[in-house]
Amino acid sequence: MKALDELTFDNRFARLGDAFSTHVLPEPLDAPLLVVASNAAMALLDLDPAVAETPVFAELFGGHTLWAEAEPRAMVYSGHQFGGYTPQLGDGRGLLLGEVYNEAGEHWDLHLKGAGMTPYSRMGDGRAVLRSSIREFLASEALHALGIPSSRALCVIGSDTPVWREKQERGAMVLRMAPSHIRFGHFEYFYYTKKPEQQALLAEHVLNLHYPECREQPEPYLAMFREIVERNAELIAKWQAYGFCHGVMNTDNMSILGITFDFGPFAFLDDFDAHFICNHSDHEGRYSFSNQVPIGQWNLSALAQALTPFISVEALKETLGLYLPLYQANYLDLMRRRMGLTTAEDDDQKLVERLLQLMQNSGVDYTLFFRRLGDESAALAVARLRDDFVDLAGFDAWAELYKARVARDGEYSEEQRRKRMHAVNPLYILRNYLAQNAITAAESGDYSEVRRLHEVLSKPFGEQPGMEQYAQRPPDWGKHLEISCSS
Ligand code: AMP
Ligand code: MG
């Protein structure tokens, strides 16, 4: 275990120089105090969880003090936002404080979001509000607990600093961690500003630090792009299988590591709805739940365009062609597991599609359906779940197919089936209304609900006695909450 001042820094991105980022100091928050910290994220830095409660912790992550070895930098990037190219974005309200190594040799970027104005703030104030910081914190850690790759969150620091959004709110900072904060938009920036030398440096940096195994391949950059395609296909398959809607899949919000990144008006589905749009400024539904799949490919083509100086167009196209089949294979594999199947049959895809259509038509809760499907034998489970459906004939027909499929899958006890299915079907997910309850309490100074919710979501697959209220469908007020994009 380390004390806070014992972290080891090696700021490799900062060393790339001023063409890549600008030195900026954090602007401190007034009266910083701990809202919530993640013990699991603390462990990644070898930190004793108890240090989170010390005043120096809130001062560090509230922008008051810095380690001597930290080199706070605002990164420059650009990106396609809602399909149109924005030539310059960058860290407008976040700073890469530095890169830390843990005892296992892993390396983590410490990124402080809400740290004040930078040269890339454009019209913004450089701040983040408590509500969006709590949402990012909860989502990062909840996704990780579900087995979905994501940036992590160490803590949220609240404050008395007033921040103006639709109304006056309080400023906060969230400390985000990831092995890298490089986005697709970093490559686009150097490509469209025609800076081939810097672009080559960036590509070398990512290859050496994050895809070293690709160096052994005959065409290392092509191997790296292929790996990025594969990781995105896997990531988006997990989002779709678990009902996660990112909401703002602009290329500046896409991590070069294929992890969930940059949380805005995201949502987990309550009722299954393929057309769900969680971002209420997304009028066309570009980033609707089902569109995340083709948008994943669209974003990868935007990255491919920026990689044309390094890789032939034919090879890029061929590699992009792998995305959809890989996505489909990953998705089907996950959905088979969610249905309790251990073998593969050709018609499984149809079985999934029919089920989702029925769930869509009846507004069935996506998470609870799968959890309950594993509670008992297939026959008993479908008999009980039947009541949730409006189209009973349709459901009965599906249930017959499902029971026959389960019978062909193999012999196993009810207990084996329950264990296997509960290990992949969470009971607790970050429902919007749960986040909202925690935020409402936090805004009035009570952080116990954020902390409890974070704890519950850190073990999403196990029954937690006394926590039944976190595993319910939303009350009427909590359905289809509009999440403000101003964050
Ligand atoms: P986001 O929607 O959070 O992905 O941000 C898109 C771009 O706007 C990024 O360059 C952000 O740094 C910038 N940005 C968002 N909010 C603010 C803010 N309050 N102040 C300054 N820049 C911001
Ligand atoms: Mg962003």
Coordinates of C-alpha atoms and ligand atoms in Angstrom, one line a residue:
M1 CA 0.0 0.0 0.0
K2 CA 1.2 3.5 -0.8
A3 CA 0.6 6.8 0.7
L4 CA -0.7 9.5 -1.6
D5 CA 2.7 11.1 -2.0
E6 CA 4.3 7.8 -3.0
L7 CA 2.8 7.5 -6.5
T8 CA 5.3 6.9 -9.2
F9 CA 5.0 9.1 -12.3
D10 CA 6.3 8.6 -15.9
N11 CA 4.6 11.2 -18.1
R12 CA 5.1 9.7 -21.5
F13 CA 2.3 11.7 -23.3
A14 CA 3.5 15.0 -21.9
R15 CA 7.0 14.2 -23.3
L16 CA 5.6 14.1 -26.8
G17 CA 5.7 17.9 -26.5
D18 CA 3.7 21.1 -27.1
A19 CA 2.2 20.0 -30.5
F20 CA 0.2 17.4 -28.5
S21 CA -0.8 19.2 -25.4
T22 CA -0.5 22.4 -23.4
H23 CA 0.7 22.9 -19.9
V24 CA -2.3 24.2 -17.8
L25 CA -2.7 24.2 -14.0
P26 CA -6.0 23.1 -12.5
E27 CA -8.2 25.8 -11.1
P28 CA -9.1 24.8 -7.6
L29 CA -12.6 24.2 -6.4
D30 CA -13.9 26.1 -3.3
A31 CA -14.2 24.0 -0.2
P32 CA -13.4 20.7 -1.9
L33 CA -14.7 17.5 -0.2
L34 CA -15.0 13.9 -1.0
V35 CA -18.3 12.8 -2.4
V36 CA -17.4 9.2 -3.2
A37 CA -14.3 7.1 -4.0
S38 CA -13.9 3.7 -5.5
N39 CA -11.8 1.3 -3.5
A40 CA -11.3 -0.9 -6.5
A41 CA -9.8 2.1 -8.5
M42 CA -7.7 3.1 -5.4
A43 CA -6.3 -0.5 -5.5
L44 CA -5.2 0.1 -9.1
L45 CA -2.9 2.8 -7.8
D46 CA -1.9 0.7 -4.7
L47 CA -3.5 3.3 -2.5
D48 CA -4.9 2.5 0.9
P49 CA -8.7 3.2 0.6
A50 CA -8.5 5.1 3.9
V51 CA -6.5 8.0 2.3
A52 CA -9.7 9.0 0.4
E53 CA -11.1 10.3 3.6
T54 CA -8.1 12.6 4.3
P55 CA -8.3 16.4 3.6
V56 CA -5.2 16.2 1.4
F57 CA -7.1 13.8 -0.9
A58 CA -9.9 16.3 -1.6
E59 CA -7.3 19.0 -2.0
L60 CA -5.4 17.0 -4.6
F61 CA -8.4 16.0 -6.6
G62 CA -10.1 19.3 -6.1
G63 CA -7.2 21.0 -7.9
H64 CA -5.5 22.7 -4.9
T65 CA -2.3 20.9 -4.8
L66 CA -0.3 18.6 -7.1
W67 CA 2.5 16.0 -6.8
A68 CA 5.9 17.4 -7.7
E69 CA 6.1 14.9 -10.6
A70 CA 2.7 15.7 -12.0
E71 CA 2.7 17.5 -15.3
P72 CA -0.8 18.7 -16.0
R73 CA -1.6 19.0 -19.7
A74 CA -4.6 19.7 -21.8
M75 CA -4.6 17.4 -24.9
V76 CA -5.5 18.6 -28.3
Y77 CA -7.7 16.6 -30.6
S78 CA -10.6 17.0 -33.1
G79 CA -13.3 14.7 -34.2
H80 CA -16.6 14.1 -36.0
Q81 CA -19.5 15.2 -34.0
F82 CA -22.9 14.0 -35.1
G83 CA -21.4 13.2 -38.5
G84 CA -19.8 16.6 -39.1
Y85 CA -16.1 17.3 -38.7
T86 CA -15.1 19.8 -36.0
P87 CA -11.5 20.8 -36.7
Q88 CA -10.4 21.5 -33.2
L89 CA -11.6 20.2 -29.9
G90 CA -9.4 19.1 -27.1
D91 CA -9.5 19.0 -23.3
G92 CA -11.7 22.0 -22.7
R93 CA -12.3 21.1 -19.0
G94 CA -10.1 18.2 -18.2
L95 CA -6.4 17.8 -17.6
L96 CA -4.1 14.8 -17.9
L97 CA -2.3 15.2 -14.6
G98 CA 0.2 12.6 -15.4
E99 CA 0.8 8.9 -15.9
V100 CA 1.3 6.6 -12.8
Y101 CA 2.7 3.1 -12.6
N102 CA 1.5 0.7 -10.1
E103 CA 3.4 -2.2 -8.4
A104 CA 2.0 -4.6 -11.0
G105 CA 3.7 -2.5 -13.7
E106 CA 0.4 -1.2 -15.1
H107 CA 0.2 2.3 -16.1
W108 CA -2.7 4.6 -15.5
D109 CA -3.4 8.1 -16.8
L110 CA -4.8 10.4 -14.1
H111 CA -7.3 12.7 -15.7
L112 CA -9.0 15.4 -13.7
K113 CA -12.3 16.4 -15.3
G114 CA -13.8 19.8 -14.4
A115 CA -10.4 21.3 -13.7
G116 CA -11.0 24.7 -15.3
M117 CA -10.4 26.6 -18.5
T118 CA -7.8 25.5 -21.0
P119 CA -6.9 26.8 -24.5
Y120 CA -9.5 24.3 -25.8
S121 CA -12.4 25.5 -23.7
R122 CA -14.0 27.3 -26.7
M123 CA -17.3 28.8 -25.2
G124 CA -17.2 26.6 -22.1
D125 CA -16.4 27.4 -18.5
G126 CA -14.0 24.5 -18.0
R127 CA -16.2 23.1 -15.2
A128 CA -18.2 20.0 -14.6
V129 CA -21.2 19.9 -12.3
L130 CA -21.8 17.4 -9.4
R131 CA -24.6 15.6 -11.2
S132 CA -22.6 14.7 -14.3
S133 CA -19.5 13.8 -12.3
I134 CA -21.5 11.4 -10.2
R135 CA -23.1 9.9 -13.3
E136 CA -19.6 9.4 -14.9
F137 CA -18.2 7.9 -11.6
L138 CA -21.1 5.4 -11.2
A139 CA -21.2 4.4 -14.8
S140 CA -17.4 3.8 -15.2
E141 CA -17.3 1.6 -12.1
A142 CA -20.6 -0.2 -12.8
L143 CA -19.5 -1.0 -16.4
H144 CA -16.2 -2.4 -15.2
A145 CA -18.0 -4.6 -12.6
L146 CA -20.2 -5.9 -15.4
G147 CA -17.1 -6.9 -17.4
I148 CA -17.6 -4.2 -20.0
P149 CA -14.3 -2.4 -20.7
S150 CA -14.4 1.2 -19.5
S151 CA -12.4 4.1 -18.3
R152 CA -12.4 4.0 -14.5
A153 CA -13.2 6.6 -11.9
L154 CA -11.2 7.1 -8.7
C155 CA -13.4 9.7 -7.0
V156 CA -15.7 12.6 -7.2
I157 CA -14.9 15.8 -5.3
G158 CA -17.7 18.2 -4.6
S159 CA -17.4 21.9 -3.8
D160 CA -19.1 25.2 -3.1
T161 CA -18.0 26.6 -6.5
P162 CA -21.0 27.9 -8.3
V163 CA -21.4 26.7 -11.9
W164 CA -24.1 28.0 -14.2
R165 CA -26.0 25.5 -16.4
E166 CA -29.8 25.7 -16.9
K167 CA -29.7 26.9 -13.3
Q168 CA -26.9 27.4 -10.8
E169 CA -25.3 24.2 -9.7
R170 CA -22.2 23.2 -7.8
G171 CA -18.9 22.4 -9.5
A172 CA -17.3 19.1 -9.0
M173 CA -14.3 17.1 -10.4
V174 CA -14.1 13.5 -11.3
L175 CA -10.7 11.8 -11.4
R176 CA -10.8 9.5 -14.4
M177 CA -8.3 6.7 -15.1
A178 CA -7.4 4.8 -18.2
P179 CA -4.2 3.3 -19.7
S180 CA -4.5 6.1 -22.3
H181 CA -6.7 9.1 -23.0
I182 CA -5.9 9.0 -26.7
R183 CA -9.0 9.1 -28.9
F184 CA -9.8 8.5 -32.5
G185 CA -10.0 12.3 -32.7
H186 CA -6.2 12.6 -31.9
F187 CA -5.4 10.9 -35.1
E188 CA -7.9 12.9 -37.0
Y189 CA -6.5 16.2 -35.7
F190 CA -3.0 15.5 -37.0
Y191 CA -4.3 14.1 -40.3
Y192 CA -6.6 17.0 -41.1
T193 CA -4.2 19.7 -40.0
K194 CA -1.6 18.0 -42.2
K195 CA 1.1 17.4 -39.7
P196 CA 2.6 14.1 -40.8
E197 CA 5.6 14.2 -38.5
Q198 CA 3.4 14.6 -35.4
Q199 CA 1.0 12.1 -36.7
A200 CA 3.8 9.5 -37.1
L201 CA 5.0 10.3 -33.6
L202 CA 1.5 9.7 -32.2
A203 CA 1.1 6.4 -34.2
E204 CA 4.5 5.2 -32.9
H205 CA 3.5 6.2 -29.3
V206 CA 0.2 4.3 -29.4
L207 CA 1.8 1.3 -31.1
N208 CA 4.7 1.0 -28.7
L209 CA 2.8 1.7 -25.5
H210 CA -0.6 0.2 -26.1
Y211 CA -0.2 -2.4 -28.9
P212 CA 3.4 -3.7 -28.5
E213 CA 2.5 -7.2 -29.7
C214 CA 1.6 -5.7 -33.1
R215 CA 5.2 -4.7 -33.6
E216 CA 6.0 -8.4 -34.3
Q217 CA 3.5 -8.4 -37.3
P218 CA 4.7 -7.8 -40.9
E219 CA 2.6 -4.6 -41.0
P220 CA 2.5 -3.3 -37.4
Y221 CA 0.1 -0.4 -38.1
L222 CA -2.3 -2.6 -40.0
A223 CA -2.1 -5.1 -37.1
M224 CA -2.9 -2.3 -34.7
F225 CA -5.9 -1.1 -36.7
R226 CA -7.2 -4.7 -36.9
E227 CA -6.9 -5.0 -33.1
I228 CA -8.8 -1.7 -32.7
V229 CA -11.5 -3.0 -35.0
E230 CA -11.7 -6.2 -33.0
R231 CA -11.9 -4.4 -29.6
N232 CA -14.6 -2.1 -30.8
A233 CA -16.6 -5.0 -32.2
E234 CA -16.4 -6.7 -28.8
L235 CA -17.1 -3.6 -26.9
I236 CA -20.2 -2.7 -28.8
A237 CA -21.4 -6.3 -28.7
K238 CA -21.3 -5.9 -24.9
W239 CA -23.1 -2.6 -24.9
Q240 CA -25.9 -4.2 -27.0
A241 CA -26.1 -7.4 -25.0
Y242 CA -26.4 -5.5 -21.7
G243 CA -28.5 -2.6 -22.9
F244 CA -26.0 0.2 -22.5
C245 CA -26.7 3.3 -24.6
H246 CA -23.6 5.6 -24.8
G247 CA -25.5 8.6 -26.3
V248 CA -22.7 10.6 -27.9
M249 CA -20.6 8.3 -30.1
N250 CA -18.6 11.2 -31.7
T251 CA -15.2 10.2 -32.8
D252 CA -13.6 12.4 -30.1
N253 CA -15.4 10.2 -27.5
M254 CA -14.0 6.9 -28.9
S255 CA -11.0 5.6 -27.1
I256 CA -8.1 4.2 -29.1
L257 CA -8.1 1.3 -26.6
G258 CA -11.7 0.2 -27.4
I259 CA -13.0 1.0 -24.0
T260 CA -16.2 2.9 -23.0
F261 CA -15.2 6.5 -22.8
D262 CA -16.5 10.0 -22.1
F263 CA -19.8 9.6 -20.4
G264 CA -22.6 12.1 -21.2
P265 CA -26.3 11.4 -21.3
F266 CA -25.8 7.6 -21.3
A267 CA -28.4 5.2 -20.1
F268 CA -29.0 1.6 -19.5
L269 CA -32.2 0.3 -21.0
D270 CA -35.0 -0.3 -18.5
D271 CA -37.7 -1.6 -20.9
F272 CA -36.2 -3.1 -24.0
D273 CA -36.4 -0.6 -26.8
A274 CA -34.2 -1.0 -29.8
H275 CA -34.9 2.6 -30.9
F276 CA -34.2 4.2 -27.6
I277 CA -32.5 7.6 -27.8
C278 CA -30.9 8.6 -24.4
N279 CA -29.6 11.9 -25.6
H280 CA -32.4 14.3 -25.9
S281 CA -30.5 16.6 -28.3
D282 CA -30.1 13.7 -30.7
H283 CA -33.2 14.6 -32.7
E284 CA -32.5 12.3 -35.6
G285 CA -31.6 9.3 -33.3
R286 CA -28.1 9.0 -34.8
Y287 CA -26.9 7.5 -31.6
S288 CA -30.0 5.5 -30.8
F289 CA -29.5 2.1 -29.1
S290 CA -29.6 0.0 -32.2
N291 CA -27.7 2.5 -34.3
Q292 CA -24.6 2.1 -32.0
V293 CA -23.7 -1.0 -34.1
P294 CA -23.4 0.8 -37.5
I295 CA -22.1 3.9 -35.9
G296 CA -19.2 1.8 -34.5
Q297 CA -18.3 1.0 -38.1
W298 CA -18.7 4.6 -39.2
N299 CA -16.4 5.8 -36.4
L300 CA -13.8 3.1 -37.4
S301 CA -13.9 4.4 -41.0
A302 CA -13.3 7.9 -39.8
L303 CA -10.2 6.5 -37.9
A304 CA -9.2 4.5 -41.0
Q305 CA -9.3 7.7 -43.1
A306 CA -6.9 9.3 -40.7
L307 CA -4.6 6.3 -40.9
T308 CA -4.3 6.4 -44.7
P309 CA -0.7 7.8 -44.4
F310 CA 0.3 4.5 -42.8
I311 CA -1.8 1.8 -44.3
S312 CA -3.1 1.1 -47.8
V313 CA -6.7 1.9 -48.5
E314 CA -7.3 -1.7 -49.7
A315 CA -6.0 -3.1 -46.4
L316 CA -8.0 -0.6 -44.4
K317 CA -11.2 -1.5 -46.2
E318 CA -10.6 -5.2 -45.9
T319 CA -10.0 -4.8 -42.1
L320 CA -13.1 -2.6 -41.7
G321 CA -15.0 -5.4 -43.3
L322 CA -14.2 -7.6 -40.3
Y323 CA -16.2 -5.3 -37.9
L324 CA -19.7 -6.5 -38.6
P325 CA -19.1 -10.2 -38.6
L326 CA -17.0 -9.9 -35.5
Y327 CA -19.7 -7.8 -33.8
Q328 CA -22.4 -10.4 -34.7
A329 CA -20.3 -13.3 -33.5
N330 CA -19.6 -11.6 -30.2
Y331 CA -23.1 -10.5 -29.7
L332 CA -24.6 -13.8 -30.4
D333 CA -22.2 -15.5 -28.1
L334 CA -23.2 -13.2 -25.3
M335 CA -26.9 -13.5 -25.9
R336 CA -26.6 -17.3 -26.0
R337 CA -25.0 -17.2 -22.6
R338 CA -27.7 -14.8 -21.3
M339 CA -30.3 -17.3 -22.4
G340 CA -28.4 -20.1 -20.6
L341 CA -27.2 -21.9 -23.8
T342 CA -23.8 -23.6 -23.9
T343 CA -23.9 -24.8 -27.5
A344 CA -24.5 -23.0 -30.8
E345 CA -27.2 -23.7 -33.4
D346 CA -27.9 -21.9 -36.6
D347 CA -31.3 -20.6 -35.6
D348 CA -30.1 -19.0 -32.3
Q349 CA -29.9 -15.6 -33.9
K350 CA -33.6 -15.8 -34.9
L351 CA -34.5 -17.0 -31.3
V352 CA -32.9 -13.9 -29.9
E353 CA -34.5 -11.6 -32.5
R354 CA -37.9 -13.0 -31.8
L355 CA -37.5 -12.6 -28.1
L356 CA -36.4 -9.0 -28.4
Q357 CA -39.2 -8.1 -30.7
L358 CA -41.7 -9.5 -28.2
M359 CA -40.0 -7.6 -25.4
Q360 CA -40.1 -4.4 -27.4
N361 CA -43.8 -4.8 -28.2
S362 CA -44.6 -5.4 -24.5
G363 CA -42.1 -3.0 -22.9
V364 CA -40.5 -5.8 -20.9
D365 CA -37.7 -5.0 -18.5
Y366 CA -34.5 -6.0 -20.2
T367 CA -32.4 -6.8 -17.2
L368 CA -34.9 -8.5 -15.0
F369 CA -36.2 -10.7 -17.8
F370 CA -32.9 -12.4 -18.2
R371 CA -32.2 -12.6 -14.5
R372 CA -35.6 -14.3 -13.9
L373 CA -35.1 -16.6 -16.9
G374 CA -32.3 -18.2 -14.9
D375 CA -34.1 -18.4 -11.5
E376 CA -35.5 -21.8 -12.1
S377 CA -36.0 -24.4 -14.9
A378 CA -36.7 -23.1 -18.3
A379 CA -40.3 -24.4 -18.2
L380 CA -41.1 -22.8 -14.9
A381 CA -39.3 -19.6 -15.7
V382 CA -41.1 -19.0 -19.0
A383 CA -44.4 -19.8 -17.4
R384 CA -43.9 -17.1 -14.8
L385 CA -42.4 -14.5 -17.2
R386 CA -45.4 -15.0 -19.6
D387 CA -47.4 -12.4 -17.5
D388 CA -45.1 -9.6 -18.6
F389 CA -46.1 -10.0 -22.3
V390 CA -49.1 -8.6 -24.1
D391 CA -48.8 -10.8 -27.1
L392 CA -49.4 -14.1 -25.2
A393 CA -49.7 -16.2 -28.4
G394 CA -46.4 -14.8 -29.6
F395 CA -44.7 -15.4 -26.3
D396 CA -46.0 -19.0 -26.1
A397 CA -44.7 -19.8 -29.5
W398 CA -41.3 -18.4 -28.6
A399 CA -41.4 -20.2 -25.2
E400 CA -42.0 -23.6 -27.0
L401 CA -39.0 -23.0 -29.3
Y402 CA -36.9 -21.9 -26.3
K403 CA -37.8 -24.9 -24.2
A404 CA -37.0 -27.3 -27.1
R405 CA -33.7 -25.5 -27.6
V406 CA -32.8 -25.7 -24.0
A407 CA -33.6 -29.4 -24.0
R408 CA -31.2 -29.9 -27.0
D409 CA -28.5 -27.9 -25.3
G410 CA -27.7 -30.5 -22.7
E411 CA -28.5 -32.1 -19.4
Y412 CA -27.9 -29.9 -16.3
S413 CA -29.5 -29.4 -13.0
E414 CA -31.6 -26.4 -12.1
E415 CA -28.8 -25.3 -9.7
Q416 CA -26.2 -25.5 -12.5
R417 CA -28.4 -23.5 -14.8
R418 CA -29.1 -20.8 -12.2
K419 CA -25.4 -20.4 -11.3
R420 CA -24.3 -20.2 -14.9
M421 CA -27.1 -17.8 -15.9
H422 CA -26.8 -15.6 -12.8
A423 CA -23.1 -15.2 -13.5
V424 CA -23.9 -13.4 -16.8
N425 CA -27.2 -11.8 -16.0
P426 CA -26.9 -9.0 -13.6
L427 CA -29.5 -8.2 -11.0
Y428 CA -28.3 -4.6 -10.4
I429 CA -27.7 -2.1 -13.2
L430 CA -27.3 1.7 -13.1
R431 CA -30.9 2.6 -13.9
N432 CA -31.3 6.3 -14.6
Y433 CA -33.7 6.7 -11.7
L434 CA -31.3 5.2 -9.3
A435 CA -28.6 7.6 -10.4
Q436 CA -31.2 10.4 -10.1
N437 CA -32.1 9.5 -6.5
A438 CA -28.4 9.5 -5.5
I439 CA -27.8 12.8 -7.3
T440 CA -30.8 14.5 -5.6
A441 CA -29.5 13.4 -2.2
A442 CA -26.0 14.5 -3.0
E443 CA -27.1 17.9 -4.2
S444 CA -28.5 18.5 -0.8
G445 CA -25.3 17.4 0.8
D446 CA -26.1 13.7 1.6
Y447 CA -23.6 11.4 -0.1
S448 CA -24.7 8.2 1.5
E449 CA -26.9 7.2 -1.4
V450 CA -24.2 7.7 -4.0
R451 CA -21.9 5.6 -1.9
R452 CA -24.4 2.8 -1.3
L453 CA -25.4 2.7 -5.0
H454 CA -21.8 2.5 -6.0
E455 CA -21.3 -0.4 -3.6
V456 CA -24.4 -2.3 -4.9
L457 CA -23.3 -1.9 -8.5
S458 CA -19.8 -3.1 -7.8
K459 CA -21.3 -6.6 -7.3
P460 CA -24.0 -6.7 -9.9
F461 CA -24.3 -10.4 -10.3
G462 CA -24.8 -11.5 -6.6
E463 CA -27.9 -11.3 -4.5
Q464 CA -27.3 -8.6 -1.9
P465 CA -29.7 -9.0 1.1
G466 CA -31.5 -5.8 2.0
M467 CA -30.8 -4.2 -1.4
E468 CA -33.9 -5.5 -3.2
Q469 CA -35.0 -2.0 -3.9
Y470 CA -32.1 -1.6 -6.3
A471 CA -33.3 -4.5 -8.4
Q472 CA -36.7 -3.2 -9.3
R473 CA -38.3 -1.7 -12.4
P474 CA -38.3 2.1 -12.3
P475 CA -41.3 3.8 -10.7
D476 CA -43.4 5.9 -13.2
W477 CA -41.5 9.1 -12.5
G478 CA -38.2 7.3 -13.2
K479 CA -39.1 6.0 -16.7
H480 CA -37.7 7.9 -19.6
L481 CA -36.0 10.6 -17.6
E482 CA -34.6 13.3 -19.8
I483 CA -30.9 13.7 -19.0
S484 CA -29.5 17.1 -19.7
C485 CA -26.6 17.2 -22.0
S486 CA -25.2 20.2 -20.3
S487 CA -22.8 18.7 -17.9
Ligands
AMP1 P1 -18.1 16.3 -24.4 O1 -19.5 16.6 -24.9 O2 -18.0 16.3 -22.9 O3 -17.5 15.1 -25.0 O4 -17.2 17.5 -24.9 C1 -17.0 17.9 -26.2 C2 -16.0 19.0 -26.3 O5 -16.4 20.2 -25.5 C3 -14.6 18.7 -25.6 O6 -13.6 19.4 -26.3 C4 -14.8 19.2 -24.2 O7 -13.6 19.4 -23.6 C5 -15.6 20.5 -24.5 N1 -16.4 20.9 -23.3 C6 -17.5 20.3 -22.8 N2 -18.0 20.9 -21.8 C7 -17.1 22.0 -21.5 C8 -17.1 23.0 -20.5 N3 -18.0 23.1 -19.6 N4 -16.1 23.9 -20.6 C9 -15.1 23.8 -21.6 N5 -15.1 22.8 -22.5 C10 -16.1 21.9 -22.5
MG2 MG -15.8 14.3 -25.2

